[in-house]
Short mmCIF file of C-alpha atoms and ligand atoms in Angstrom, two decimals:
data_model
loop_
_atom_site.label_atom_id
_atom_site.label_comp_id
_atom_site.label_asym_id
_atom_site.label_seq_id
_atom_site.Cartn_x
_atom_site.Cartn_y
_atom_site.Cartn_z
CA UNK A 1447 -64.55 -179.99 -84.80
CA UNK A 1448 -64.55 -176.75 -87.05
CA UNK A 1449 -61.08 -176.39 -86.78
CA UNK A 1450 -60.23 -179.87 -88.10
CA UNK A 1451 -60.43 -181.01 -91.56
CA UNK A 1452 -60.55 -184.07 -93.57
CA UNK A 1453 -56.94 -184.31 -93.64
CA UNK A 1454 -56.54 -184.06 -89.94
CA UNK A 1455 -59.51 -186.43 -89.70
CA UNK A 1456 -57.69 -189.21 -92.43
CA UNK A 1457 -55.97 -191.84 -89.39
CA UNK A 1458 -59.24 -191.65 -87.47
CA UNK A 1459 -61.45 -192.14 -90.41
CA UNK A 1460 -61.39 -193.80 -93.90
CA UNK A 1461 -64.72 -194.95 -94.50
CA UNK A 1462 -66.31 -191.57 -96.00
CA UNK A 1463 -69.98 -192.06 -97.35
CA UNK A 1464 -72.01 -189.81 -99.11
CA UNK A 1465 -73.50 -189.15 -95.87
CA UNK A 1466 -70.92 -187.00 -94.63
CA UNK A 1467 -71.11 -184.33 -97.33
CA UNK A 1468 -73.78 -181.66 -98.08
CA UNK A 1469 -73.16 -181.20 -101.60
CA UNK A 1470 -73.19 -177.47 -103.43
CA UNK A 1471 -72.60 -176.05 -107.04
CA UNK A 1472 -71.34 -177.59 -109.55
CA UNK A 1473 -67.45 -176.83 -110.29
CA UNK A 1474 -66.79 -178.48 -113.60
CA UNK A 1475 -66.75 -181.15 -115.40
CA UNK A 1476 -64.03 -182.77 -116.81
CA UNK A 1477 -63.61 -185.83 -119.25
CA UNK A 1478 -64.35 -188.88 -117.03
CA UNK A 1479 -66.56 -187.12 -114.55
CA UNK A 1480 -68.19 -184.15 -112.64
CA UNK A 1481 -66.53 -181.64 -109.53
CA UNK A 1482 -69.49 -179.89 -107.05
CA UNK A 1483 -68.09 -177.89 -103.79
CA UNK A 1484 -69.11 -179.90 -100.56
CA UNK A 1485 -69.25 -179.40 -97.18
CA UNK A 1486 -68.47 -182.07 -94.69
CA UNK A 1487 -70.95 -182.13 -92.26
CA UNK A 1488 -69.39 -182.19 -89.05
CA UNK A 1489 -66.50 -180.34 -89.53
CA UNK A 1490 -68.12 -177.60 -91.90
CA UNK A 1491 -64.63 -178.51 -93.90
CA UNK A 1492 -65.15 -177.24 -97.73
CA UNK A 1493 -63.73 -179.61 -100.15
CA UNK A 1494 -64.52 -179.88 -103.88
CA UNK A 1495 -65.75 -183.77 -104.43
CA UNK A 1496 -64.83 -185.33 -107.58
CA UNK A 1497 -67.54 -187.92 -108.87
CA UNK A 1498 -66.31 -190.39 -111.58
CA UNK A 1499 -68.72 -192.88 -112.65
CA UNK A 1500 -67.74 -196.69 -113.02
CA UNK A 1501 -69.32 -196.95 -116.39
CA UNK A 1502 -66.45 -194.68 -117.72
CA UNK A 1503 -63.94 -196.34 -115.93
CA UNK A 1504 -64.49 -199.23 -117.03
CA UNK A 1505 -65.35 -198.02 -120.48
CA UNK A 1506 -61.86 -196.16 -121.12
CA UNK A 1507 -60.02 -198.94 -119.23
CA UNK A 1508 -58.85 -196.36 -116.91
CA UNK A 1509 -58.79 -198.39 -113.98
CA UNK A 1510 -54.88 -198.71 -113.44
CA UNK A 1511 -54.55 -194.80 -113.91
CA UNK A 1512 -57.14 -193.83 -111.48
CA UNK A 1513 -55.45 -195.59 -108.69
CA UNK A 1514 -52.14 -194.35 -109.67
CA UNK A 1515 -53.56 -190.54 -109.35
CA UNK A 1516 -54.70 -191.21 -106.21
CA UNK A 1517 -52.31 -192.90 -104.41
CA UNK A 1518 -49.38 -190.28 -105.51
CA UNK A 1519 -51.87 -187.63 -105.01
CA UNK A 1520 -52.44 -188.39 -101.18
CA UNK A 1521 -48.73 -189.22 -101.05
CA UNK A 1522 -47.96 -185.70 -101.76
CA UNK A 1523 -48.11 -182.46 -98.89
CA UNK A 1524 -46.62 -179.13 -101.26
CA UNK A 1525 -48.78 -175.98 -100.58
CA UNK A 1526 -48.62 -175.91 -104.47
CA UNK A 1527 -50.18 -179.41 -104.96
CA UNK A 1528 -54.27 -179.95 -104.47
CA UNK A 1529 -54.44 -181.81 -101.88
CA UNK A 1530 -56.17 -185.03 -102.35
CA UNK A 1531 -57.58 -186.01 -98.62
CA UNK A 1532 -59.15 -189.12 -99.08
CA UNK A 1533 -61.85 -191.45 -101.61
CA UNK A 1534 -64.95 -193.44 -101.14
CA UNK A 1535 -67.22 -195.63 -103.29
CA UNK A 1536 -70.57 -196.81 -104.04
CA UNK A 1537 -72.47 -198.90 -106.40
CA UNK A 1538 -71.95 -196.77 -109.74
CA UNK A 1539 -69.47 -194.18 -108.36
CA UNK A 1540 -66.31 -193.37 -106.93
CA UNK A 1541 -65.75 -189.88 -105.11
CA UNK A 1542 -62.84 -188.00 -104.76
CA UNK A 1543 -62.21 -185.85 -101.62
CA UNK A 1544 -60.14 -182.73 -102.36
CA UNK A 1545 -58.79 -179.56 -101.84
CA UNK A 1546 -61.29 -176.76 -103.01
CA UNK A 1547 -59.42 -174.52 -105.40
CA UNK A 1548 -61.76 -171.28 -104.78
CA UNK A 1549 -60.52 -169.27 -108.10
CA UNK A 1550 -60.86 -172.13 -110.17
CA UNK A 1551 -59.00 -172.82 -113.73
CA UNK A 1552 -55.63 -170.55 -114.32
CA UNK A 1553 -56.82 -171.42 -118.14
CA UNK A 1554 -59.70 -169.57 -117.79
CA UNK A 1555 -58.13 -166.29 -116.16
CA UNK A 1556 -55.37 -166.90 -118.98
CA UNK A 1557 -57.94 -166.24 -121.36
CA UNK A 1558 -59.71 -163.89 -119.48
CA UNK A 1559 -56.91 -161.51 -119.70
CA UNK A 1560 -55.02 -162.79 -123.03
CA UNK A 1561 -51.95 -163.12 -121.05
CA UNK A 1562 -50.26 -162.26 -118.10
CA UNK A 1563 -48.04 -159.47 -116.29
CA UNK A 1564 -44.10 -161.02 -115.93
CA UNK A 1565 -44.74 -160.36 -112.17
CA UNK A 1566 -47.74 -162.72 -112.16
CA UNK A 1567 -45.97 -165.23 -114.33
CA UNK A 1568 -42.94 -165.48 -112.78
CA UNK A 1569 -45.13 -166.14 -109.52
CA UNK A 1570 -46.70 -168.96 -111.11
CA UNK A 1571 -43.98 -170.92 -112.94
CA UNK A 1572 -41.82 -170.36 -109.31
CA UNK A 1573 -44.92 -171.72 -107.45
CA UNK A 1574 -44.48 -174.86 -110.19
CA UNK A 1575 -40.37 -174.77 -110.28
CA UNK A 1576 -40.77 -175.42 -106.14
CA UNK A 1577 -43.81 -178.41 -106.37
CA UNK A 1578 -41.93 -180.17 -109.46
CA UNK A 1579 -38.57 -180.13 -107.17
CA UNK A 1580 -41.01 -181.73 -104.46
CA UNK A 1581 -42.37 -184.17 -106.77
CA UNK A 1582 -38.82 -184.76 -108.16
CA UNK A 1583 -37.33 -185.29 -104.95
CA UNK A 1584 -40.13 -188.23 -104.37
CA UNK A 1585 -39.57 -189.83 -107.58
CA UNK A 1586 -42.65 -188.38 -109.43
CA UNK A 1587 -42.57 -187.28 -112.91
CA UNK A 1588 -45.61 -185.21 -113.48
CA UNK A 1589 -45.89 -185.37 -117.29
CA UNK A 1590 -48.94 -183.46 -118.21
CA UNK A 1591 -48.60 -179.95 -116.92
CA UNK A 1592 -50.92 -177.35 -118.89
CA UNK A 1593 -53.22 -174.45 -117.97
CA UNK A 1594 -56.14 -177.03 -117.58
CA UNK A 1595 -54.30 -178.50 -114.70
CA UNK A 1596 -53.61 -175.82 -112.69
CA UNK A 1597 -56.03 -174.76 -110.53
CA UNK A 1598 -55.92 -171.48 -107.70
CA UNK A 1599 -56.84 -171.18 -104.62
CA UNK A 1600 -58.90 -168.35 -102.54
CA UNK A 1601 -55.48 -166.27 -102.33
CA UNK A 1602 -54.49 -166.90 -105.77
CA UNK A 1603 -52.06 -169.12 -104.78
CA UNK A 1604 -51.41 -171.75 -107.96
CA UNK A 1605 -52.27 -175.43 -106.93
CA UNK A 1606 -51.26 -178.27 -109.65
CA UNK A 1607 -54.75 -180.63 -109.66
CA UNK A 1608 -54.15 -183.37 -111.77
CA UNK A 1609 -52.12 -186.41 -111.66
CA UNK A 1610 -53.80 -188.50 -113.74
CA UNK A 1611 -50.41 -188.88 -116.26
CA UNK A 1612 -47.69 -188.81 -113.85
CA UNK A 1613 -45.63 -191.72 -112.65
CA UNK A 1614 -43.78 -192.78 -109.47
CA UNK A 1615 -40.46 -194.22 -111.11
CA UNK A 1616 -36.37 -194.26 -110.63
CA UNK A 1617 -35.72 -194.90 -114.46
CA UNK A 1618 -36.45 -193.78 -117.59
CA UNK A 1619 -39.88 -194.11 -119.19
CA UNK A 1620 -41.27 -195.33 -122.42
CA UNK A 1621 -44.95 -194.77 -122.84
CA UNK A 1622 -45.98 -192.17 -125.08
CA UNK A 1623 -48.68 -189.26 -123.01
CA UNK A 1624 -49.20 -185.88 -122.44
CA UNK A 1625 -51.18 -183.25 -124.14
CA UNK A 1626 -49.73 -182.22 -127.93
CA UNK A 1627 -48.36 -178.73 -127.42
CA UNK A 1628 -46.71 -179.64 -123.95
CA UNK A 1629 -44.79 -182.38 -124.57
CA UNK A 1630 -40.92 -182.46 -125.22
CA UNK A 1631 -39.21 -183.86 -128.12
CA UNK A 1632 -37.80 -187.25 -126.28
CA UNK A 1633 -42.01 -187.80 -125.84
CA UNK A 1634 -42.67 -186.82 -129.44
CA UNK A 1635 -40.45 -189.32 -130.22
CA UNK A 1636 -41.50 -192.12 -128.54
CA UNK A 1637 -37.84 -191.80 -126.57
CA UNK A 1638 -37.04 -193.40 -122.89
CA UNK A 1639 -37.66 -189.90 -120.80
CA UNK A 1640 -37.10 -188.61 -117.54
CA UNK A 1641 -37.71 -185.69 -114.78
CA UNK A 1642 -36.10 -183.05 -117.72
CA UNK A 1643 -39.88 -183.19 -119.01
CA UNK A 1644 -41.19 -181.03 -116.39
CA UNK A 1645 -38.15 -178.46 -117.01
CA UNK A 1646 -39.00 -178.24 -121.06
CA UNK A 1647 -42.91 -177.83 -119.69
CA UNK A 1648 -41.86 -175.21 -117.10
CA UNK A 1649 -40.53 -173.62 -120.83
CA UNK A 1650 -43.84 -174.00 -122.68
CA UNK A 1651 -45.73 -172.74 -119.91
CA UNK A 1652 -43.38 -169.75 -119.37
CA UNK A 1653 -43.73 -168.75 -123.28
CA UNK A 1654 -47.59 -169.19 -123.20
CA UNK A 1655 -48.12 -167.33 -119.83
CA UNK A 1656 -46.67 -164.52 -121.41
CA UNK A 1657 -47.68 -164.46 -124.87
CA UNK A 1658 -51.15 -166.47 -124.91
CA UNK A 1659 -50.76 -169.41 -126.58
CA UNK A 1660 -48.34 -172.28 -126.80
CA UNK A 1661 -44.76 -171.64 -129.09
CA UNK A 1662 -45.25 -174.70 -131.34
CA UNK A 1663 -49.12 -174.23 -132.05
CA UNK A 1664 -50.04 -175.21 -135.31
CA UNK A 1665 -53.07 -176.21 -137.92
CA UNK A 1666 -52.22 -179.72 -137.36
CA UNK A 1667 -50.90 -182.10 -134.83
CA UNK A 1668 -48.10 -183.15 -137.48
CA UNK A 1669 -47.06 -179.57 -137.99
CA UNK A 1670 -46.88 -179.24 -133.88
CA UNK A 1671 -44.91 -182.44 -133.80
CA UNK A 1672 -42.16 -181.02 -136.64
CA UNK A 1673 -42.21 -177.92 -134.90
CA UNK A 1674 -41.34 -179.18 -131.68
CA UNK A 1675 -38.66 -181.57 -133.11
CA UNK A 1676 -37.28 -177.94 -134.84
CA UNK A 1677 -37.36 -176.34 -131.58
CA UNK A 1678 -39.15 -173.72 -134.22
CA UNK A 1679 -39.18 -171.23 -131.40
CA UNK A 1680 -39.61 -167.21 -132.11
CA UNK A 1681 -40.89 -164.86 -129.72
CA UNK A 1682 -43.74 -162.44 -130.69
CA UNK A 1683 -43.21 -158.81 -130.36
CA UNK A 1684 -46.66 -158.06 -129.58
CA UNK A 1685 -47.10 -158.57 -126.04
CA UNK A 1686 -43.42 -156.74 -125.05
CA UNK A 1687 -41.68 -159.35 -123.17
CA UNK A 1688 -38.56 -158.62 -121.19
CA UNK A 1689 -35.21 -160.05 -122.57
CA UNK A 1690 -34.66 -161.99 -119.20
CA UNK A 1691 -38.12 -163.96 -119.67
CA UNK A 1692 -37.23 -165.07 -123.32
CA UNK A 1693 -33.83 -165.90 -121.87
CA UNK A 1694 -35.62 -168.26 -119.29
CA UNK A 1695 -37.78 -169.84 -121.92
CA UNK A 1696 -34.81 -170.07 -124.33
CA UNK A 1697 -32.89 -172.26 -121.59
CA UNK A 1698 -35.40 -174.42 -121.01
CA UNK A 1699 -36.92 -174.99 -124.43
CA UNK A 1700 -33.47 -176.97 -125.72
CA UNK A 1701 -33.67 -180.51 -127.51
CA UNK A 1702 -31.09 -181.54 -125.52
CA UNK A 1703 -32.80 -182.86 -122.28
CA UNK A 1704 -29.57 -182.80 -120.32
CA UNK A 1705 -28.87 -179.43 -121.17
CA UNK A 1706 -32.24 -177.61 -119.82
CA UNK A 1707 -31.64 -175.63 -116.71
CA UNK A 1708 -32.71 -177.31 -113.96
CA UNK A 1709 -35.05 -176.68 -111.33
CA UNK A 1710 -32.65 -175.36 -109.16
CA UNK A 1711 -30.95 -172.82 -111.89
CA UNK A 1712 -35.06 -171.62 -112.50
CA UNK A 1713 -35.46 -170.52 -109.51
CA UNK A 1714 -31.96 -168.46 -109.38
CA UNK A 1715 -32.38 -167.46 -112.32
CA UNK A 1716 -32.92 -163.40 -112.94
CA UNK A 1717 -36.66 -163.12 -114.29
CA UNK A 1718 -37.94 -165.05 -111.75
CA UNK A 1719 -35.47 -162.98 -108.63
CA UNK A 1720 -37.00 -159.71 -110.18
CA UNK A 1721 -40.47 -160.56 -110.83
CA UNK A 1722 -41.58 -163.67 -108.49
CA UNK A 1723 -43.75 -163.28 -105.66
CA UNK A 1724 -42.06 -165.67 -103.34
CA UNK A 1725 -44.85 -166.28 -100.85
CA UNK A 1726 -46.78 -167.36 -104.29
CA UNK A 1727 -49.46 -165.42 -103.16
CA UNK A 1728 -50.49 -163.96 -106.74
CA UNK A 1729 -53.98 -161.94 -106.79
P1 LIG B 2782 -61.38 -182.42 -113.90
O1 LIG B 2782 -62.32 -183.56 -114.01
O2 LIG B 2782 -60.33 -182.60 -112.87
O3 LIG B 2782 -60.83 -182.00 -115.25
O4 LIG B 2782 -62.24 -181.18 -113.36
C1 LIG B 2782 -63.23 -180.54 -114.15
C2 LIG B 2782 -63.29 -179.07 -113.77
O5 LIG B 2782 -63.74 -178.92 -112.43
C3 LIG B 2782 -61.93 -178.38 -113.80
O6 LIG B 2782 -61.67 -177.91 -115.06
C4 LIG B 2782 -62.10 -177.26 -112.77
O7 LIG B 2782 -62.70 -176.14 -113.37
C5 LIG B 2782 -63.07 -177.86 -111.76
N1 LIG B 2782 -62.34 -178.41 -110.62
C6 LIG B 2782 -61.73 -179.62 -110.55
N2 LIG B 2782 -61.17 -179.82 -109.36
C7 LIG B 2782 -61.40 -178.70 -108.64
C8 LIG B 2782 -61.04 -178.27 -107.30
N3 LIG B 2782 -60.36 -179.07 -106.50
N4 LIG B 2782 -61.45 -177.05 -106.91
C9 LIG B 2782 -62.14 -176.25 -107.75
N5 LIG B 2782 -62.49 -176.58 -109.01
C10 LIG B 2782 -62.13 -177.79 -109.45
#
């Protein structure tokens, strides 16, 4: 039974309770609920259990979106996607059985160091090219990539956690979401979008990986909007960045949605052959 975890266990068994779980330190909280580490009992599995209370659901309307992050989530098997394993419910609560990401936030090691090495990354944004091209492949637009959502695990490995934005769709989309600095003109806009989304995030994350903050940041959200619209992009010379890198983040930062590299070209491209760890293994 030690061997086997939740995953393994999903066919056999979908009724989790409370029961099953010895719960341990608190993880986090985020904005509709709180993460502690767990332990299911029999299998001595370690998960991290999500708790969001029903109150908020129902107070944020959030209902729809909830299931939707769910069911993709446990659709998905990409060792750079948390797992999600399975859910339960009780009177006031609904849990959320997943992966334990052991080193926590990339954020907070982002700001923990300012910024980091090309070598770690070009690790990371090739651990996110190959998960997007997975999610891709399946239809999924992920929508609402940013440091908060990427979690790592024990080997430093880069796990994306959070699909609360994305959708599961063969045609352009409408609805206006995301987080400000992250999203790509066509969103700004209010414009039908696609997968090419992901590709300008891949860009933003690239840029702030290696400098320390997003390339359109600004006092207000009006100045980020006309700055993304601009493409107002200029590269800092203080962190030294290599010319390849700013090459990378120059193809994929382009108004243009069809003209972004795609996933493919990232991962050929020559930053990411130099500096990427391909096992992803980043510590
Ligand atoms: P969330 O509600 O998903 O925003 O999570 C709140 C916080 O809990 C995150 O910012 C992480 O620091 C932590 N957390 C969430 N999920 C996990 C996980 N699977 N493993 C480890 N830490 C997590």
């Amino acid at each position: 039974m030690a061997s086997q975890n939740p995953a393994e266990e999903e066919n056999s068994k979908q009724n989790w309770s409370l029961q099953d779980f010895e719960i341990g330190k608190p993880l986090g909280r985020g904005k509709f609920g709180r993460v502690y580490v767990a332990r299911e009992v029999k299998s001595n599995f370690v998960v991290a259990l999500k708790i969001i209370f029903k109150e908020q659901i129902d107070k944020y309307k959030i209902h729809h979106q909830l299931r939707r992050e769910m069911e993709i989530q446990t659709s998905l098997r990409h060792p750079n996607i948390l797992r999600l394993y399975g859910w339960f419910h009780d009177t006031d609560r609904v849990f959320l059985i997943l992966e334990y990401a052991h080193k926590g936030e990339v954020y907070k090691e982002m700001r923990k160091k300012g910024h980091f090495t090309e070598k770690q990354a070009a690790t990371y944004i090739l651990s996110l090219t190959k998960a997007l091209t997975y999610c891709h492949e399946k239809h999924v637009i992920h929508r609402d990539i940013k440091p908060e959502n990427l979690l790592l695990d024990h080997e430093g490995r880069l796990k994306i956690g959070d699909f609360g934005w994305s959708v599961q769709s063969k045609s352009k989309r409408h609805t206006m979401c995301g987080t400000l600095d992250y999203l790509a003109p066509e969103m700004v806009e209010n414009k039908a979008h696609d997968y090419a989304v992901d590709n300008w995030t891949l860009g933003i994350l690239c840029y702030e990986f290696l400098f320390g903050a997003p390339p359109f940041e600004a006092e207000s959200q009006a100045d980020t909007f006309k700055r993304i619209m601009k493409v107002d992009l200029s590269f800092p010379s203080n962190p030294s960045v290599s010319l390849d890198a700013k090459s990378l983040i120059s193809r994929l930062l382009v108004k243009d949605s069809l003209r972004r590299l795609s996933l493919q070209k990232i991962m050929e491209h020559p930053w990411i052959v130099k500096n990427a760890d391909f096992s992803g293994i980043c510590l």
